[in-house]
PDB file of C-alpha atoms in Angstrom:
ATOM      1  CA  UNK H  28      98.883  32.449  40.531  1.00  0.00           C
ATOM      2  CA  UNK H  29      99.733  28.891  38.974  1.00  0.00           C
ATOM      3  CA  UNK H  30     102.816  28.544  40.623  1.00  0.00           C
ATOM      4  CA  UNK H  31     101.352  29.341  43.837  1.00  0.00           C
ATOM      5  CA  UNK H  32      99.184  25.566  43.447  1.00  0.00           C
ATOM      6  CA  UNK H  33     101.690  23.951  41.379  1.00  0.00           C
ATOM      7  CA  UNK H  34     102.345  20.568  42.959  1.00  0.00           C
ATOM      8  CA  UNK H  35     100.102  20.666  45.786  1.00  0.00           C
ATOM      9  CA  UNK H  36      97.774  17.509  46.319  1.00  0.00           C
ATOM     10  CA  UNK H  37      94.654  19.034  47.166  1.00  0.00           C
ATOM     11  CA  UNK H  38      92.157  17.071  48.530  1.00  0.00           C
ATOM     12  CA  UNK H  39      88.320  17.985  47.092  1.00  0.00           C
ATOM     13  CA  UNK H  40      85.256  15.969  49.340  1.00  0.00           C
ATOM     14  CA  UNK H  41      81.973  16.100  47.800  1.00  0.00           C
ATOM     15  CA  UNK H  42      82.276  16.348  44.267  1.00  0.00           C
ATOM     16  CA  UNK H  43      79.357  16.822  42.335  1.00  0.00           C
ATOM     17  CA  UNK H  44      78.100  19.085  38.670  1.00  0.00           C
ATOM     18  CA  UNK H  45      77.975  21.956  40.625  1.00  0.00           C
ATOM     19  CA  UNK H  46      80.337  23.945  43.044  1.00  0.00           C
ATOM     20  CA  UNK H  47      83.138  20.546  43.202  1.00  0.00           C
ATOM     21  CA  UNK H  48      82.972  20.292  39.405  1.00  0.00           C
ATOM     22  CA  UNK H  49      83.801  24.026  38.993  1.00  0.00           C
ATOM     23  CA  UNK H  50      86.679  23.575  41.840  1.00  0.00           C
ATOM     24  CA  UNK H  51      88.375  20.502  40.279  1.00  0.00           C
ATOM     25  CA  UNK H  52      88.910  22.344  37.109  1.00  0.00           C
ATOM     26  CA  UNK H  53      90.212  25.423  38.030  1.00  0.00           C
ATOM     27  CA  UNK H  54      92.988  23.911  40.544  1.00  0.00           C
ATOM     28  CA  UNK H  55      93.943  21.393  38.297  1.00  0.00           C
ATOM     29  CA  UNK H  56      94.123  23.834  34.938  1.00  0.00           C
ATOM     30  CA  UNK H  57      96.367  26.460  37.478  1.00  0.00           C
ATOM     31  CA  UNK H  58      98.993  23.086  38.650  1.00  0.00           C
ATOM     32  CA  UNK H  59      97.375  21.172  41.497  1.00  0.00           C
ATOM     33  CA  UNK H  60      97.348  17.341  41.879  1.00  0.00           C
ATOM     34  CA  UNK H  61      93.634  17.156  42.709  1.00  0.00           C
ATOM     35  CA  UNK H  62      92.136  13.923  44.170  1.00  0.00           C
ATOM     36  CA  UNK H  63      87.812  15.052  43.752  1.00  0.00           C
ATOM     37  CA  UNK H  64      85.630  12.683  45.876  1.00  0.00           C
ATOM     38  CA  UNK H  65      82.475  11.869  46.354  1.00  0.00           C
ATOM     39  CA  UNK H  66      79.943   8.781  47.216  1.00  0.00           C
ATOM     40  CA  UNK H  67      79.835   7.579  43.742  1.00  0.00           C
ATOM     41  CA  UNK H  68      82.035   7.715  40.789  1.00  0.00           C
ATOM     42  CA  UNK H  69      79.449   9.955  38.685  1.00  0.00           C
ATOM     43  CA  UNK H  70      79.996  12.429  40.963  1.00  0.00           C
ATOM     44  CA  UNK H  71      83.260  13.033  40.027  1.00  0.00           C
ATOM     45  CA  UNK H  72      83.950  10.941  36.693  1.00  0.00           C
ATOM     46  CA  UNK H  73      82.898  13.673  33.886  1.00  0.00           C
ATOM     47  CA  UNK H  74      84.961  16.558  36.016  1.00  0.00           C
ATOM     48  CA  UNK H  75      88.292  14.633  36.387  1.00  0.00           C
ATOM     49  CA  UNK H  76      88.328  13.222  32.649  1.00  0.00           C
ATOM     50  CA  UNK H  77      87.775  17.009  31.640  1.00  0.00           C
ATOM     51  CA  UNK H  78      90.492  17.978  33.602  1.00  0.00           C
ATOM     52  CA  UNK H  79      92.841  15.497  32.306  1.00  0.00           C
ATOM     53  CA  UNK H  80      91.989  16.126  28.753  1.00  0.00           C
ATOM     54  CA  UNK H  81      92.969  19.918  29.561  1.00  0.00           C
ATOM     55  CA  UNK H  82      96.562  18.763  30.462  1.00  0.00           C
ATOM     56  CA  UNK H  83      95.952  18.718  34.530  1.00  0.00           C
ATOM     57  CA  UNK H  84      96.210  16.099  37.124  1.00  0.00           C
ATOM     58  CA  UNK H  85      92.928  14.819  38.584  1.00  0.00           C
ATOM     59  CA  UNK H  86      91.462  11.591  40.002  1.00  0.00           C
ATOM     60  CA  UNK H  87      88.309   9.936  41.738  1.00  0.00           C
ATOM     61  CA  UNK H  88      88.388   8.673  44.733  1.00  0.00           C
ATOM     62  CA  UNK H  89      84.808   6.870  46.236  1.00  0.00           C
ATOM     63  CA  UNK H  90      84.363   7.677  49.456  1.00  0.00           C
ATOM     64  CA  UNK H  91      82.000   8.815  52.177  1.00  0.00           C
ATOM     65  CA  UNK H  92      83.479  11.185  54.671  1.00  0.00           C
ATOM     66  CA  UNK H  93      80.656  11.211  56.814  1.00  0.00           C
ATOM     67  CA  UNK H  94      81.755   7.902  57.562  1.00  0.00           C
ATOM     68  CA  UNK H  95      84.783   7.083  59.836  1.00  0.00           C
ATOM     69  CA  UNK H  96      86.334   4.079  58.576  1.00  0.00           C
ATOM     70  CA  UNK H  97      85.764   6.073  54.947  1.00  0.00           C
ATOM     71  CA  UNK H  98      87.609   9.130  55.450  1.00  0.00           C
ATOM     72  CA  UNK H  99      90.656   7.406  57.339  1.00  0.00           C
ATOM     73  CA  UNK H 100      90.604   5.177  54.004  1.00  0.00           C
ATOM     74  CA  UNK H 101      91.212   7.446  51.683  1.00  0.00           C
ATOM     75  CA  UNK H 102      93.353   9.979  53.655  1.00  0.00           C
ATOM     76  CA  UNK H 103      95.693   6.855  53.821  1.00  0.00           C
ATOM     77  CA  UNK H 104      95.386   5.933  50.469  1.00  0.00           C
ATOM     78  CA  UNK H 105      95.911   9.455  48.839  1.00  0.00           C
ATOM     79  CA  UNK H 106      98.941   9.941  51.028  1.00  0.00           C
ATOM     80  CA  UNK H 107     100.535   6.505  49.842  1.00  0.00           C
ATOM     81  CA  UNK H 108      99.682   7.177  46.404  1.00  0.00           C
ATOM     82  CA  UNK H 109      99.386  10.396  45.668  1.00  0.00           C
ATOM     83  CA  UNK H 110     101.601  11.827  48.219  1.00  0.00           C
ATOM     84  CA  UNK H 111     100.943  14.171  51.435  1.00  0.00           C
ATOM     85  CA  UNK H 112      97.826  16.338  51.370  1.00  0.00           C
ATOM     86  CA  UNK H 113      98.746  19.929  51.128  1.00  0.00           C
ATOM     87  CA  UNK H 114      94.905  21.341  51.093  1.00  0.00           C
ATOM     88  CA  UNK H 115      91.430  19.797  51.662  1.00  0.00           C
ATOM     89  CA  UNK H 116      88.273  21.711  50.589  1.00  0.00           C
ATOM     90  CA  UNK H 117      85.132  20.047  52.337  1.00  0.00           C
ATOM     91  CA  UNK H 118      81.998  20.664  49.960  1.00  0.00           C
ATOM     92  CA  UNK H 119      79.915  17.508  51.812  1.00  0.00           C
ATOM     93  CA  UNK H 120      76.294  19.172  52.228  1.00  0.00           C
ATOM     94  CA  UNK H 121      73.262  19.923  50.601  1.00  0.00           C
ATOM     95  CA  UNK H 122      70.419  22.248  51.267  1.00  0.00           C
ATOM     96  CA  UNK H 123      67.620  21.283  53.587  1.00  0.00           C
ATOM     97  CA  UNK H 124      64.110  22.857  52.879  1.00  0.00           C
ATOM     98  CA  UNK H 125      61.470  22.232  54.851  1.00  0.00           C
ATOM     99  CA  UNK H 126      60.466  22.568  58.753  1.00  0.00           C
ATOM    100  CA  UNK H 127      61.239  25.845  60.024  1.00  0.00           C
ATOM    101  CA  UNK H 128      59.765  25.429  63.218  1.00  0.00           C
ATOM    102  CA  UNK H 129      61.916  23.300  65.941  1.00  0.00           C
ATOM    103  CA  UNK H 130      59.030  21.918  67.577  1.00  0.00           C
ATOM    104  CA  UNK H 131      57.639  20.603  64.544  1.00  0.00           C
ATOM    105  CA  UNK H 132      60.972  18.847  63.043  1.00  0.00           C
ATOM    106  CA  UNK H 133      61.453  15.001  63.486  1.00  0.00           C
ATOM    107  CA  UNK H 134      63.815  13.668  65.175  1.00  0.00           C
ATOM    108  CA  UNK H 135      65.151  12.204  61.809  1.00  0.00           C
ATOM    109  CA  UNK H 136      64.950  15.612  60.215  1.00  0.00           C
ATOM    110  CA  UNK H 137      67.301  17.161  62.330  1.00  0.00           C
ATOM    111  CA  UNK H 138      69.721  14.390  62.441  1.00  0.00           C
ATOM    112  CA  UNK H 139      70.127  14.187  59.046  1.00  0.00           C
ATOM    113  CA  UNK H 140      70.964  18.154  58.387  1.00  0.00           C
ATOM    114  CA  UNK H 141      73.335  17.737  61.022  1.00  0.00           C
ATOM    115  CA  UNK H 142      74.881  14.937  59.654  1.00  0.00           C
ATOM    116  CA  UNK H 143      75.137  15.796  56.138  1.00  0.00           C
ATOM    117  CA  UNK H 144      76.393  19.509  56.752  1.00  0.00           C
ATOM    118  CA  UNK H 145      78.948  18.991  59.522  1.00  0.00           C
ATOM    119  CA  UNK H 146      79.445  15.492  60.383  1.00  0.00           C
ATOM    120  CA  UNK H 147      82.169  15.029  57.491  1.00  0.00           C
ATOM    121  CA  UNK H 148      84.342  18.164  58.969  1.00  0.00           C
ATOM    122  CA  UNK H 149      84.923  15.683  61.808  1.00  0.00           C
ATOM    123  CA  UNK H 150      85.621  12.853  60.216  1.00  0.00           C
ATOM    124  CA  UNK H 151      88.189  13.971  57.643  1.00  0.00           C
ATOM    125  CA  UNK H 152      89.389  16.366  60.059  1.00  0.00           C
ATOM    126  CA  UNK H 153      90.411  13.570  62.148  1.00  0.00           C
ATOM    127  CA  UNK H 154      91.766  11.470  59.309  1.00  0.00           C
ATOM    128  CA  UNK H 155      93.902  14.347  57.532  1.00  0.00           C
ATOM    129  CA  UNK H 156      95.215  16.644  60.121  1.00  0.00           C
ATOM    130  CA  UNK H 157      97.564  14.206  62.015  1.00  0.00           C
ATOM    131  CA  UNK H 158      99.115  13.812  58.728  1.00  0.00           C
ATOM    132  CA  UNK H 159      99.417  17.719  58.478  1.00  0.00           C
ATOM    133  CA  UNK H 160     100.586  18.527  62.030  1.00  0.00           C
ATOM    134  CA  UNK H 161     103.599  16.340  61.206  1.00  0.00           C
ATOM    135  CA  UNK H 162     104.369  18.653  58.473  1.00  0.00           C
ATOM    136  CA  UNK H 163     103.326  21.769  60.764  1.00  0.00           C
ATOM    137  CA  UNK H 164     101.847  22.748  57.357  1.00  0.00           C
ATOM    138  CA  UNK H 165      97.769  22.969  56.142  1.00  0.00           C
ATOM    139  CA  UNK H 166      95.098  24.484  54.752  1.00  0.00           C
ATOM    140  CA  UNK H 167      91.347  23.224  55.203  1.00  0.00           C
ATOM    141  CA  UNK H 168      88.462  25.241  53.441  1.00  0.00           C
ATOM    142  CA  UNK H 169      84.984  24.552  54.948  1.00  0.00           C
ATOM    143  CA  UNK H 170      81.975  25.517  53.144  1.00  0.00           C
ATOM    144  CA  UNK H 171      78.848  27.254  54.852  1.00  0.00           C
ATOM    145  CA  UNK H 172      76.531  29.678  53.857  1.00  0.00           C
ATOM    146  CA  UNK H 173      75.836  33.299  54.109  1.00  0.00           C
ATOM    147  CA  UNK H 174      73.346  34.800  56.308  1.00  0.00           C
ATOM    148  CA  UNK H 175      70.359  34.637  54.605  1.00  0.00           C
ATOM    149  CA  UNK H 176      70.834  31.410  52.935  1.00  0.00           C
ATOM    150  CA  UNK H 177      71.164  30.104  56.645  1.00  0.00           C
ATOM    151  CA  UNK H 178      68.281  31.200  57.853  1.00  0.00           C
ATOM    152  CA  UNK H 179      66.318  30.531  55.162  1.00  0.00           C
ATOM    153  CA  UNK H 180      66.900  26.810  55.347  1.00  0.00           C
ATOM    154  CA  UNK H 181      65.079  24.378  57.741  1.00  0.00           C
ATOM    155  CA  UNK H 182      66.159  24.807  61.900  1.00  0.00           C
ATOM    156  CA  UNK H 183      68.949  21.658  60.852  1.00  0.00           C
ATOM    157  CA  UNK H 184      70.513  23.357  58.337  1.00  0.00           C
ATOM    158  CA  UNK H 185      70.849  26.903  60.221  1.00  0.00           C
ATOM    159  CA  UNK H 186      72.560  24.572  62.759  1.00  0.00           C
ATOM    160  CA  UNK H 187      74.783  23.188  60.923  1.00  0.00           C
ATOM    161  CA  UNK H 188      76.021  25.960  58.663  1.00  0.00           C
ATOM    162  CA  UNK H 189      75.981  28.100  61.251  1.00  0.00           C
ATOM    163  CA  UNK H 190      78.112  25.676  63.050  1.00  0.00           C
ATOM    164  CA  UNK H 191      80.528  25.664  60.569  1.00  0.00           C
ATOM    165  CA  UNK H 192      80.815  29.669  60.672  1.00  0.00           C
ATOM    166  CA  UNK H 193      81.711  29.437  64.519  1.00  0.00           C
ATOM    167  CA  UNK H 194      83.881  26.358  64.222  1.00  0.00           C
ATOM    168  CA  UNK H 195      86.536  27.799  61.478  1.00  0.00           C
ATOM    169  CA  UNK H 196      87.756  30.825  64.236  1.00  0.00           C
ATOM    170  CA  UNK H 197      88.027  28.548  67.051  1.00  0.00           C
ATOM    171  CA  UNK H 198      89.879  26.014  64.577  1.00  0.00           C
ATOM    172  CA  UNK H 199      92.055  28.391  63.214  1.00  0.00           C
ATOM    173  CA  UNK H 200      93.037  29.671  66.701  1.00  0.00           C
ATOM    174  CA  UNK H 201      94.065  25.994  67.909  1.00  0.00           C
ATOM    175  CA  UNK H 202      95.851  25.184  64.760  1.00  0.00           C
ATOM    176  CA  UNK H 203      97.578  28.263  63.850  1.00  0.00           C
ATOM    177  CA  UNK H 204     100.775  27.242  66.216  1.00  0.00           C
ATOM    178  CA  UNK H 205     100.979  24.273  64.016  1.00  0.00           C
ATOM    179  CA  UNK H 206     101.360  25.614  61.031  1.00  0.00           C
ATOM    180  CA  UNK H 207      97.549  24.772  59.634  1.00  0.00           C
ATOM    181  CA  UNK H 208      95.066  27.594  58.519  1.00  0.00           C
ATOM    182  CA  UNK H 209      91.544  27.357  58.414  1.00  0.00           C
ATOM    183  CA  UNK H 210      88.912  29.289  56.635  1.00  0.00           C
ATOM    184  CA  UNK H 211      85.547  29.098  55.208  1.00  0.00           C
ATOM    185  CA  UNK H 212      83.388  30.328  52.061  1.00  0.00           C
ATOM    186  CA  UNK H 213      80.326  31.335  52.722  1.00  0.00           C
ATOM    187  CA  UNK H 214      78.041  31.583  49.358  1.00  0.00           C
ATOM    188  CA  UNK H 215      74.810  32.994  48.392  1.00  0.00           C
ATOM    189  CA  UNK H 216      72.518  30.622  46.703  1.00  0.00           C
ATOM    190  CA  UNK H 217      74.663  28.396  44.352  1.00  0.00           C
ATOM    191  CA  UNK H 218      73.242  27.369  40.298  1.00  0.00           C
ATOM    192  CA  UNK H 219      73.054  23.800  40.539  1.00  0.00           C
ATOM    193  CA  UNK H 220      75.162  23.202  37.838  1.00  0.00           C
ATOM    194  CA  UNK H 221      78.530  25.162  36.249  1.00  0.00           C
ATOM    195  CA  UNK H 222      77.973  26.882  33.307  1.00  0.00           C
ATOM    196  CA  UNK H 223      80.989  25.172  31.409  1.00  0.00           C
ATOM    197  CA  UNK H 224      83.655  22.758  32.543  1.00  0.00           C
ATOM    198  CA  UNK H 225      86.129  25.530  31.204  1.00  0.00           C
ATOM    199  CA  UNK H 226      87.401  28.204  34.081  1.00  0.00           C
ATOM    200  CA  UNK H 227      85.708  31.344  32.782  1.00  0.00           C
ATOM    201  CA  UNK H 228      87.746  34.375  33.374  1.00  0.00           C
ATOM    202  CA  UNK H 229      87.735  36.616  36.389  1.00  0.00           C
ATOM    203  CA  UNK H 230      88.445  39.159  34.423  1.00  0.00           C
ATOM    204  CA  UNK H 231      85.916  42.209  33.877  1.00  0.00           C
ATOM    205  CA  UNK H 232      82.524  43.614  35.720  1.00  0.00           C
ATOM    206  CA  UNK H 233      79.664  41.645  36.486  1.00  0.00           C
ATOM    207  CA  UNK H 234      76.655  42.976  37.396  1.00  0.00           C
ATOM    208  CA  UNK H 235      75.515  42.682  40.947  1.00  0.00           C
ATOM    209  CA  UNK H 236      71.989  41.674  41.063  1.00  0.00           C
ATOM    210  CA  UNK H 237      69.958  39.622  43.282  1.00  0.00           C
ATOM    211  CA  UNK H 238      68.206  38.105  40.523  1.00  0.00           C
ATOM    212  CA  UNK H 239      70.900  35.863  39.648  1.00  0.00           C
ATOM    213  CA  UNK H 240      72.456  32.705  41.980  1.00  0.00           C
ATOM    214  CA  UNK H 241      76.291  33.006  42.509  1.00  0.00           C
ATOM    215  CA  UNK H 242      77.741  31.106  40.125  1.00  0.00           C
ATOM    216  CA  UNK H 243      79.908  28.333  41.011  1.00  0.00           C
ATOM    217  CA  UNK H 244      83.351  29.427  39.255  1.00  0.00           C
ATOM    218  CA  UNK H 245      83.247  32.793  42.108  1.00  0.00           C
ATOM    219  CA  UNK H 246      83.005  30.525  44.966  1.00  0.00           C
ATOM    220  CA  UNK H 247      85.944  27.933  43.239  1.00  0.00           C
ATOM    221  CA  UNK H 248      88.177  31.379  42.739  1.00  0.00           C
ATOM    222  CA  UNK H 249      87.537  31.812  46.865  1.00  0.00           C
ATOM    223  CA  UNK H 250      88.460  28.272  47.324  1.00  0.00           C
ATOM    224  CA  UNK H 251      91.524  28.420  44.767  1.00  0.00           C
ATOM    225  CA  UNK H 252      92.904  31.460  47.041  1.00  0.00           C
ATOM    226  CA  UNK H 253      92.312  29.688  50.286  1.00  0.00           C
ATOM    227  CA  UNK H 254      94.303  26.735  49.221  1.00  0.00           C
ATOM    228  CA  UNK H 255      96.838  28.171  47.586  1.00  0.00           C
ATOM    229  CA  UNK H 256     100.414  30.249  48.683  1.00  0.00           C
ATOM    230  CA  UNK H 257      98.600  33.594  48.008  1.00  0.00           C
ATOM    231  CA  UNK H 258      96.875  32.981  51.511  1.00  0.00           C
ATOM    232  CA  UNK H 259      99.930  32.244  53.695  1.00  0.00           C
ATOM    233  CA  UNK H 260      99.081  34.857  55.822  1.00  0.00           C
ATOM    234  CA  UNK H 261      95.529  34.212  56.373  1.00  0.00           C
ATOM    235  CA  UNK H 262      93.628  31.661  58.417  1.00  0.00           C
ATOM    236  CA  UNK H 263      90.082  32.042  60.137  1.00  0.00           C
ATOM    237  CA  UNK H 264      88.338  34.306  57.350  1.00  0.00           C
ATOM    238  CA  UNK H 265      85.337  33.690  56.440  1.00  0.00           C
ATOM    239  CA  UNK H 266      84.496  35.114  53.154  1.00  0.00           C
ATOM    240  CA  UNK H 267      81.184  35.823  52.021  1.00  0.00           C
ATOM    241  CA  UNK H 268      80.486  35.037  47.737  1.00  0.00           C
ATOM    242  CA  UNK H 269      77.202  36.149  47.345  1.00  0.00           C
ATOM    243  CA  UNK H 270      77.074  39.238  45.080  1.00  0.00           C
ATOM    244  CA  UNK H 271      76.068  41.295  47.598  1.00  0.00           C
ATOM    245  CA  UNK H 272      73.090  39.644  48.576  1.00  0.00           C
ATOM    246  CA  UNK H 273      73.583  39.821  52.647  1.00  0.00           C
ATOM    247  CA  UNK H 274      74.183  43.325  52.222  1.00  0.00           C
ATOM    248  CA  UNK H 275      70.226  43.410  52.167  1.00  0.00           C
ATOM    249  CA  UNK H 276      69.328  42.388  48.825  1.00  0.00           C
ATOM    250  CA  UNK H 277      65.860  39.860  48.878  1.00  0.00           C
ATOM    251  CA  UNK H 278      66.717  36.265  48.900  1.00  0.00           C
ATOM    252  CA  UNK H 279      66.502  33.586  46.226  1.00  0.00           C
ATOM    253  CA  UNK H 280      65.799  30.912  48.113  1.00  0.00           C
ATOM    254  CA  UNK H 281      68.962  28.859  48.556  1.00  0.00           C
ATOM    255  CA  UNK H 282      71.506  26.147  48.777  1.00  0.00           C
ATOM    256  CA  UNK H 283      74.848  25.256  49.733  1.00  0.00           C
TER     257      UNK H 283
END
């Protein structure tokens, strides 16, 4: 599967120990040029100095893509020195506990779920696909959030992720005459950290349990097929990486 990354500047937005450290190290260590962002340069530093030890081609890049002056920053930036963005996986989000009930919510609290889960799809959506209908080539991952992570989150965070599942079909439909695919990962609830900077093997059976959260490396192996060649032929999936869980297993409790 190297070759099928090898070379492509992939774009990673909302780097952090968890699900974008995980990410960074398997596309680099199977040939990507990966540029990891994310607000501040702890976010990213320990992931791309790993990666570069292992012989792969990383970098940081501060940014927020929330922001719109931000994200058309470093699009431009990466393109002039890095070189055209073949991929972009959005991880920008966090879970939002809290408030289930709308009429209850501030107005602040529902803002800011909105704004943290979906506002940076916009805004480095608008800076990088220009760029990519030029080249009437693309691939943009979005992260969301299976079922019953969704709806056990606060009425914000439902809306958002939930947005996200709705928005990758209707993208995909628009952008598929240009040459761009898009398609989302939707995990169960995610460990908070990877279990090793190393990409573990995919190798062998795992059992299937709702008493353990999906580990980051399965959700990065989603990502790592989404981005790559081996997907050509495939634009507004959304994949679910939760072990099973939304088949009707109990819920952790989660975040994404």
């Amino acid at each position: 599967m190297a070759g099928s990354l090898h070379g492509k500047v992939v774009l990673i937005a909302g780097v952090g120990s968890g699900l974008g450290t995980a990410t960074v190290e398997l596309l680099a260590s199977e040939g990507a040029r990966v540029v990891a962002v994310a607000r501040k340069p702890d976010g990213f530093a320990a992931a791309v100095e790993h990666a570069r030890a292992g012989g792969g081609s990383a970098e940081g890049r501060v940014a927020d893509v929330t922001d719109a002056q931000d994200a058309e920053r470093l699009v431009r930036s990466v393109e002039a020195e890095v070189g055209a963005i073949d991929a972009v996986s959005i991880h920008v989000g966090h879970w939002v506990p809290g408030e289930t009930l709308l009429h209850r919510m501030s107005p602040a609290e529902w803002s800011a779920g909105i704004r943290d889960n979906l506002d940076a799809v916009y805004q480095l959506g608008h800076a990088v696909l220009p760029g990519m209908v030029d080249r009437r080539h693309g691939s943009i991952v979005l992260i969301s959030a299976a079922l019953a992570v969704r709806w056990s989150g606060s009425a914000s965070y439902c809306a958002a992720k939930g947005g996200l599942v709705d928005l990758v079909p209707k993208l995909a439909r628009d952008y598929r005459p240009l040459g761009i695919r898009f398609n989302a990962v939707l995990p169960g609830s995610i460990a908070g950290r990877a279990e090793s900077k190393d990409p573990t093997g995919a190798g062998g059976a795992v059992p299937l349990t709702d008493r353990l959260p999906t580990s980051p490396w399965e959700i990065a192996r989603a990502i790592r097929y989404f981005v790559s060649d081996e997907s050509r032929w495939v634009t507004g999936a959304l994949l679910t990486v939760d072990g099973g869980a939304s088949t009707g297993g109990a819920e952790l409790g989660g975040h994404g």
